[in-house]
Tab-separated table of N, CA and C in Angstrom:
chain	number	residue	atom	x	y	z
A	699	THR	N	-53.357	-3.381	22.244
A	699	THR	CA	-52.557	-2.184	22.241
A	699	THR	C	-53.068	-1.155	21.240
A	700	HIS	N	-53.730	-1.610	20.190
A	700	HIS	CA	-54.223	-0.698	19.180
A	700	HIS	C	-55.273	0.225	19.744
A	701	SER	N	-56.200	-0.296	20.579
A	701	SER	CA	-57.246	0.546	21.160
A	701	SER	C	-56.645	1.567	22.121
A	702	PHE	N	-55.552	1.184	22.793
A	702	PHE	CA	-54.887	2.107	23.715
A	702	PHE	C	-54.379	3.348	22.972
A	703	CYS	N	-53.774	3.130	21.793
A	703	CYS	CA	-53.258	4.238	20.995
A	703	CYS	C	-54.372	5.180	20.558
A	704	ALA	N	-55.502	4.591	20.191
A	704	ALA	CA	-56.630	5.413	19.755
A	704	ALA	C	-57.157	6.250	20.906
A	705	GLU	N	-57.209	5.674	22.121
A	705	GLU	CA	-57.665	6.436	23.270
A	705	GLU	C	-56.628	7.495	23.664
A	706	PHE	N	-55.372	7.194	23.512
A	706	PHE	CA	-54.299	8.090	23.908
A	706	PHE	C	-54.289	9.328	23.025
A	707	ASP	N	-54.612	9.166	21.726
A	707	ASP	CA	-54.543	10.286	20.781
A	707	ASP	C	-55.679	11.290	20.939
A	708	THR	N	-56.818	10.856	21.503
A	708	THR	CA	-57.967	11.770	21.621
A	708	THR	C	-57.729	12.720	22.774
A	709	MET	N	-58.066	13.992	22.516
A	709	MET	CA	-57.937	15.028	23.535
A	709	MET	C	-59.299	15.662	23.735
A	710	PRO	N	-59.502	16.404	24.797
A	710	PRO	CA	-60.766	17.099	24.965
A	710	PRO	C	-61.035	18.023	23.765
A	711	ALA	N	-62.179	17.811	23.119
A	711	ALA	CA	-62.470	18.489	21.858
A	711	ALA	C	-62.583	20.012	22.039
A	712	LYS	N	-63.206	20.449	23.118
A	712	LYS	CA	-63.423	21.874	23.321
A	712	LYS	C	-62.099	22.629	23.489
A	713	LYS	N	-61.214	22.083	24.326
A	713	LYS	CA	-59.920	22.744	24.581
A	713	LYS	C	-59.043	22.787	23.330
A	714	SER	N	-58.946	21.646	22.632
A	714	SER	CA	-58.075	21.576	21.444
A	714	SER	C	-58.593	22.494	20.340
A	715	LYS	N	-59.929	22.599	20.218
A	715	LYS	CA	-60.474	23.471	19.177
A	715	LYS	C	-60.162	24.941	19.483
A	716	LYS	N	-60.313	25.312	20.749
A	716	LYS	CA	-59.994	26.694	21.168
A	716	LYS	C	-58.521	26.988	20.943
A	717	THR	N	-57.652	26.063	21.321
A	717	THR	CA	-56.223	26.212	21.158
A	717	THR	C	-55.873	26.323	19.686
A	718	MET	N	-56.507	25.490	18.865
A	718	MET	CA	-56.240	25.462	17.431
A	718	MET	C	-56.626	26.811	16.786
A	719	GLU	N	-57.795	27.348	17.182
A	719	GLU	CA	-58.222	28.644	16.651
A	719	GLU	C	-57.229	29.727	17.036
A	720	ASN	N	-56.742	29.626	18.285
A	720	ASN	CA	-55.757	30.587	18.793
A	720	ASN	C	-54.474	30.538	17.974
A	721	ILE	N	-53.991	29.323	17.715
A	721	ILE	CA	-52.779	29.135	16.931
A	721	ILE	C	-52.995	29.614	15.502
A	722	ASN	N	-54.156	29.285	14.943
A	722	ASN	CA	-54.468	29.703	13.557
A	722	ASN	C	-54.448	31.220	13.428
A	723	SER	N	-55.041	31.934	14.351
A	723	SER	CA	-55.073	33.386	14.274
A	723	SER	C	-53.668	33.977	14.430
A	724	ARG	N	-52.851	33.356	15.300
A	724	ARG	CA	-51.456	33.814	15.468
A	724	ARG	C	-50.636	33.532	14.212
A	725	LEU	N	-50.895	32.372	13.590
A	725	LEU	CA	-50.181	32.013	12.360
A	725	LEU	C	-50.514	32.998	11.245
A	726	GLN	N	-51.775	33.376	11.139
A	726	GLN	CA	-52.193	34.330	10.100
A	726	GLN	C	-51.474	35.671	10.278
A	727	LEU	N	-51.312	36.074	11.545
A	727	LEU	CA	-50.607	37.324	11.858
A	727	LEU	C	-49.144	37.226	11.492
A	728	VAL	N	-48.537	36.062	11.748
A	728	VAL	CA	-47.128	35.827	11.365
A	728	VAL	C	-46.978	35.907	9.884
A	729	MET	N	-47.878	35.283	9.138
A	729	MET	CA	-47.796	35.277	7.670
A	729	MET	C	-47.941	36.690	7.102
A	730	ARG	N	-48.744	37.538	7.798
A	730	ARG	CA	-48.929	38.898	7.318
A	730	ARG	C	-47.770	39.806	7.705
A	731	SER	N	-47.319	39.722	8.963
A	731	SER	CA	-46.348	40.704	9.459
A	731	SER	C	-44.944	40.167	9.680
A	732	GLY	N	-44.803	38.849	9.860
A	732	GLY	CA	-43.500	38.253	10.146
A	732	GLY	C	-42.937	37.479	8.964
A	733	LYS	N	-42.020	36.545	9.290
A	733	LYS	CA	-41.446	35.731	8.245
A	733	LYS	C	-41.468	34.275	8.664
A	734	ALA	N	-41.819	33.406	7.715
A	734	ALA	CA	-41.850	31.973	7.998
A	734	ALA	C	-41.368	31.209	6.764
A	735	ALA	N	-40.676	30.110	7.031
A	735	ALA	CA	-40.196	29.228	5.960
A	735	ALA	C	-41.100	28.033	5.907
A	736	LEU	N	-41.840	27.882	4.814
A	736	LEU	CA	-42.763	26.765	4.668
A	736	LEU	C	-42.076	25.581	4.022
A	737	GLY	N	-42.367	24.366	4.518
A	737	GLY	CA	-41.851	23.161	3.904
A	737	GLY	C	-40.672	22.555	4.626
A	738	TYR	N	-40.394	21.317	4.287
A	738	TYR	CA	-39.358	20.528	4.938
A	738	TYR	C	-37.950	21.081	4.675
A	739	LYS	N	-37.640	21.305	3.386
A	739	LYS	CA	-36.300	21.738	2.998
A	739	LYS	C	-35.928	23.091	3.587
A	740	THR	N	-36.870	24.042	3.487
A	740	THR	CA	-36.563	25.396	3.985
A	740	THR	C	-36.558	25.419	5.512
A	741	THR	N	-37.373	24.572	6.164
A	741	THR	CA	-37.329	24.472	7.628
A	741	THR	C	-35.982	23.940	8.079
A	742	LEU	N	-35.522	22.910	7.379
A	742	LEU	CA	-34.216	22.307	7.689
A	742	LEU	C	-33.094	23.341	7.510
A	743	ARG	N	-33.176	24.093	6.422
A	743	ARG	CA	-32.161	25.119	6.114
A	743	ARG	C	-32.142	26.208	7.203
A	744	SER	N	-33.343	26.665	7.619
A	744	SER	CA	-33.389	27.718	8.625
A	744	SER	C	-32.958	27.213	9.994
A	745	LEU	N	-33.176	25.924	10.282
A	745	LEU	CA	-32.693	25.334	11.538
A	745	LEU	C	-31.158	25.248	11.542
A	746	ARG	N	-30.600	24.817	10.419
A	746	ARG	CA	-29.150	24.643	10.322
A	746	ARG	C	-28.401	25.982	10.388
A	747	THR	N	-29.001	27.016	9.824
A	747	THR	CA	-28.362	28.328	9.842
A	747	THR	C	-28.646	29.073	11.149
A	748	GLY	N	-29.568	28.548	11.949
A	748	GLY	CA	-29.872	29.153	13.255
A	748	GLY	C	-30.866	30.285	13.183
A	749	ARG	N	-31.584	30.450	12.074
A	749	ARG	CA	-32.559	31.516	11.932
A	749	ARG	C	-33.920	31.174	12.540
A	750	ALA	N	-34.245	29.887	12.617
A	750	ALA	CA	-35.561	29.459	13.084
A	750	ALA	C	-35.722	29.719	14.579
A	751	LYS	N	-36.889	30.286	14.942
A	751	LYS	CA	-37.186	30.551	16.346
A	751	LYS	C	-38.248	29.578	16.868
A	752	LEU	N	-39.080	29.070	15.975
A	752	LEU	CA	-40.119	28.112	16.347
A	752	LEU	C	-40.427	27.235	15.145
A	753	VAL	N	-40.578	25.936	15.376
A	753	VAL	CA	-40.930	25.006	14.293
A	753	VAL	C	-42.309	24.440	14.600
A	754	ILE	N	-43.199	24.455	13.607
A	754	ILE	CA	-44.523	23.873	13.741
A	754	ILE	C	-44.618	22.687	12.767
A	755	ILE	N	-44.989	21.523	13.315
A	755	ILE	CA	-45.066	20.295	12.508
A	755	ILE	C	-46.526	19.833	12.475
A	756	SER	N	-47.032	19.503	11.296
A	756	SER	CA	-48.425	19.038	11.175
A	756	SER	C	-48.612	17.669	11.804
A	757	GLY	N	-49.847	17.346	12.070
A	757	GLY	CA	-50.185	16.086	12.752
A	757	GLY	C	-49.905	14.856	11.929
A	758	ASN	N	-50.011	14.943	10.594
A	758	ASN	CA	-49.821	13.755	9.758
A	758	ASN	C	-48.478	13.746	9.021
A	759	CYS	N	-47.507	14.430	9.592
A	759	CYS	CA	-46.147	14.403	9.033
A	759	CYS	C	-45.549	13.015	9.289
A	760	PRO	N	-44.828	12.454	8.297
A	760	PRO	CA	-44.244	11.106	8.495
A	760	PRO	C	-43.343	11.054	9.712
A	761	PRO	N	-43.415	9.982	10.499
A	761	PRO	CA	-42.678	9.873	11.759
A	761	PRO	C	-41.154	10.057	11.635
A	762	LEU	N	-40.561	9.523	10.582
A	762	LEU	CA	-39.125	9.652	10.392
A	762	LEU	C	-38.718	11.106	10.175
A	763	ARG	N	-39.489	11.780	9.330
A	763	ARG	CA	-39.234	13.190	9.049
A	763	ARG	C	-39.463	14.045	10.296
A	764	LYS	N	-40.500	13.712	11.058
A	764	LYS	CA	-40.838	14.439	12.272
A	764	LYS	C	-39.706	14.291	13.297
A	765	SER	N	-39.220	13.075	13.491
A	765	SER	CA	-38.146	12.832	14.464
A	765	SER	C	-36.833	13.494	14.052
A	766	GLU	N	-36.584	13.549	12.732
A	766	GLU	CA	-35.377	14.213	12.216
A	766	GLU	C	-35.422	15.705	12.538
A	767	ILE	N	-36.558	16.326	12.288
A	767	ILE	CA	-36.714	17.756	12.565
A	767	ILE	C	-36.632	18.028	14.069
A	768	GLU	N	-37.245	17.134	14.871
A	768	GLU	CA	-37.194	17.301	16.320
A	768	GLU	C	-35.744	17.229	16.822
A	769	TYR	N	-34.970	16.317	16.256
A	769	TYR	CA	-33.580	16.149	16.660
A	769	TYR	C	-32.757	17.375	16.302
A	770	ILE	N	-32.900	17.871	15.095
A	770	ILE	CA	-32.146	19.063	14.655
A	770	ILE	C	-32.602	20.280	15.447
A	771	SER	N	-33.892	20.344	15.781
A	771	SER	CA	-34.415	21.459	16.592
A	771	SER	C	-33.794	21.433	17.988
A	772	MET	N	-33.631	20.205	18.526
A	772	MET	CA	-33.039	20.048	19.842
A	772	MET	C	-31.583	20.539	19.820
A	773	LEU	N	-30.868	20.198	18.765
A	773	LEU	CA	-29.482	20.616	18.628
A	773	LEU	C	-29.338	22.137	18.483
A	774	SER	N	-30.283	22.740	17.785
A	774	SER	CA	-30.230	24.209	17.587
A	774	SER	C	-31.017	24.957	18.655
A	775	ARG	N	-31.506	24.246	19.671
A	775	ARG	CA	-32.260	24.822	20.803
A	775	ARG	C	-33.454	25.640	20.318
A	776	THR	N	-34.244	25.037	19.433
A	776	THR	CA	-35.443	25.651	18.897
A	776	THR	C	-36.658	24.893	19.380
A	777	HIS	N	-37.671	25.631	19.805
A	777	HIS	CA	-38.893	25.002	20.313
A	777	HIS	C	-39.716	24.388	19.162
A	778	VAL	N	-40.302	23.210	19.394
A	778	VAL	CA	-41.120	22.545	18.394
A	778	VAL	C	-42.562	22.453	18.883
A	779	HIS	N	-43.501	22.835	18.027
A	779	HIS	CA	-44.920	22.703	18.360
A	779	HIS	C	-45.565	21.701	17.407
A	780	HIS	N	-46.306	20.757	17.956
A	780	HIS	CA	-47.020	19.776	17.123
A	780	HIS	C	-48.433	20.293	16.878
A	781	TYR	N	-48.688	20.639	15.637
A	781	TYR	CA	-49.976	21.147	15.228
A	781	TYR	C	-51.009	20.035	15.249
A	782	ALA	N	-52.187	20.309	15.795
A	782	ALA	CA	-53.193	19.271	15.970
A	782	ALA	C	-53.804	18.779	14.650
A	783	GLY	N	-53.881	19.668	13.656
A	783	GLY	CA	-54.512	19.327	12.391
A	783	GLY	C	-53.552	18.683	11.392
A	784	SER	N	-54.093	18.381	10.218
A	784	SER	CA	-53.305	17.759	9.163
A	784	SER	C	-52.498	18.819	8.415
A	785	ASN	N	-51.721	18.349	7.403
A	785	ASN	CA	-50.943	19.285	6.602
A	785	ASN	C	-51.819	20.214	5.760
A	786	THR	N	-53.009	19.738	5.395
A	786	THR	CA	-53.950	20.572	4.659
A	786	THR	C	-54.445	21.708	5.562
A	787	ASP	N	-54.763	21.372	6.833
A	787	ASP	CA	-55.211	22.362	7.805
A	787	ASP	C	-54.155	23.411	8.080
A	788	LEU	N	-52.907	22.946	8.183
A	788	LEU	CA	-51.783	23.852	8.449
A	788	LEU	C	-51.567	24.812	7.270
A	789	GLY	N	-51.696	24.293	6.061
A	789	GLY	CA	-51.585	25.132	4.861
A	789	GLY	C	-52.675	26.172	4.827
A	790	THR	N	-53.893	25.791	5.174
A	790	THR	CA	-55.037	26.713	5.205
A	790	THR	C	-54.835	27.761	6.271
A	791	ALA	N	-54.315	27.354	7.448
A	791	ALA	CA	-54.048	28.285	8.537
A	791	ALA	C	-53.017	29.349	8.139
A	792	CYS	N	-52.079	28.949	7.271
A	792	CYS	CA	-51.057	29.881	6.787
A	792	CYS	C	-51.585	30.753	5.641
A	793	GLY	N	-52.805	30.500	5.198
A	793	GLY	CA	-53.394	31.276	4.104
A	793	GLY	C	-52.930	30.800	2.753
A	794	LYS	N	-52.481	29.564	2.660
A	794	LYS	CA	-52.008	29.016	1.375
A	794	LYS	C	-53.023	27.993	0.857
A	795	TYR	N	-52.973	27.778	-0.444
A	795	TYR	CA	-53.859	26.795	-1.080
A	795	TYR	C	-53.149	25.463	-1.328
A	796	PHE	N	-52.116	25.179	-0.556
A	796	PHE	CA	-51.423	23.918	-0.674
A	796	PHE	C	-51.133	23.350	0.714
A	797	GLN	N	-50.684	22.105	0.766
A	797	GLN	CA	-50.401	21.428	2.032
A	797	GLN	C	-49.051	21.851	2.558
A	798	VAL	N	-48.965	22.048	3.882
A	798	VAL	CA	-47.715	22.418	4.523
A	798	VAL	C	-47.448	21.423	5.650
A	799	ALA	N	-46.440	20.585	5.496
A	799	ALA	CA	-46.100	19.578	6.496
A	799	ALA	C	-45.463	20.215	7.712
A	800	MET	N	-44.629	21.228	7.501
A	800	MET	CA	-43.973	21.927	8.618
A	800	MET	C	-43.563	23.311	8.187
A	801	LEU	N	-43.347	24.157	9.181
A	801	LEU	CA	-42.866	25.486	8.903
A	801	LEU	C	-41.997	25.971	10.033
A	802	ALA	N	-41.064	26.837	9.688
A	802	ALA	CA	-40.179	27.439	10.695
A	802	ALA	C	-40.455	28.937	10.721
A	803	ILE	N	-40.755	29.467	11.885
A	803	ILE	CA	-40.972	30.893	12.027
A	803	ILE	C	-39.626	31.549	12.325
A	804	THR	N	-39.204	32.418	11.434
A	804	THR	CA	-37.908	33.089	11.609
A	804	THR	C	-38.095	34.488	12.210
A	805	ASP	N	-39.244	35.105	11.977
A	805	ASP	CA	-39.545	36.413	12.560
A	805	ASP	C	-41.027	36.431	12.929
A	806	GLY	N	-41.322	36.622	14.203
A	806	GLY	CA	-42.689	36.582	14.670
A	806	GLY	C	-43.549	37.759	14.217
A	807	GLY	N	-42.926	38.866	13.865
A	807	GLY	CA	-43.680	40.049	13.442
A	807	GLY	C	-44.468	40.635	14.603
A	808	ASP	N	-45.725	40.987	14.350
A	808	ASP	CA	-46.610	41.567	15.389
A	808	ASP	C	-47.228	40.490	16.268
A	809	SER	N	-47.075	39.249	15.897
A	809	SER	CA	-47.713	38.129	16.643
A	809	SER	C	-46.903	37.781	17.880
A	810	ASP	N	-47.624	37.306	18.904
A	810	ASP	CA	-46.966	36.872	20.143
A	810	ASP	C	-46.806	35.345	20.182
A	811	ILE	N	-46.778	34.726	19.018
A	811	ILE	CA	-46.736	33.265	18.910
A	811	ILE	C	-45.476	32.669	19.534
A	812	LEU	N	-44.345	33.354	19.416
A	812	LEU	CA	-43.090	32.851	19.943
A	812	LEU	C	-43.123	32.792	21.473
A	813	LYS	N	-43.624	33.854	22.102
A	813	LYS	CA	-43.697	33.894	23.569
A	813	LYS	C	-44.720	32.894	24.082
A	814	SER	N	-45.855	32.808	23.407
A	814	SER	CA	-46.921	31.937	23.880
A	814	SER	C	-46.536	30.446	23.757
A	815	MET	N	-45.816	30.066	22.698
A	815	MET	CA	-45.404	28.670	22.519
A	815	MET	C	-44.293	28.275	23.494
A	816	GLU	N	-43.415	29.225	23.797
A	816	GLU	CA	-42.326	28.918	24.734
A	816	GLU	C	-42.855	28.760	26.160
A	817	SER	N	-43.867	29.565	26.505
A	817	SER	CA	-44.430	29.449	27.857
A	817	SER	C	-45.284	28.194	27.983
A	818	GLU	N	-45.827	27.729	26.823
A	818	GLU	CA	-46.678	26.554	26.830
A	818	GLU	C	-45.859	25.283	27.046
A	819	GLY	N	-44.698	25.163	26.422
A	819	GLY	CA	-43.949	23.912	26.498
A	819	GLY	C	-42.656	23.997	27.115
């Protein structure tokens, strides 16, 4: 069963890299022109208050924390996107010098990230 999980996790490298670059560029635009809550606590807070429009979770976020956020997102009818990279990659994509396990986008700004993620999933 272990080898099955390893095969299941791999995706076509070319497509995922292109998608990741696309998400990264949209995230940079959100950070410049929109508003986002970085981190677990602030994501949870924005979900509970109903301000979050999209939640992005890093690939190496702990499973319990990930499922908790997914559950609260489901209750607040907020779309969740699973970022392909690690929390370090997500932090870098946001233009920060620290790790970001998850973030909630409260205002998309000039970016079309909200529309593109909703049409995707």
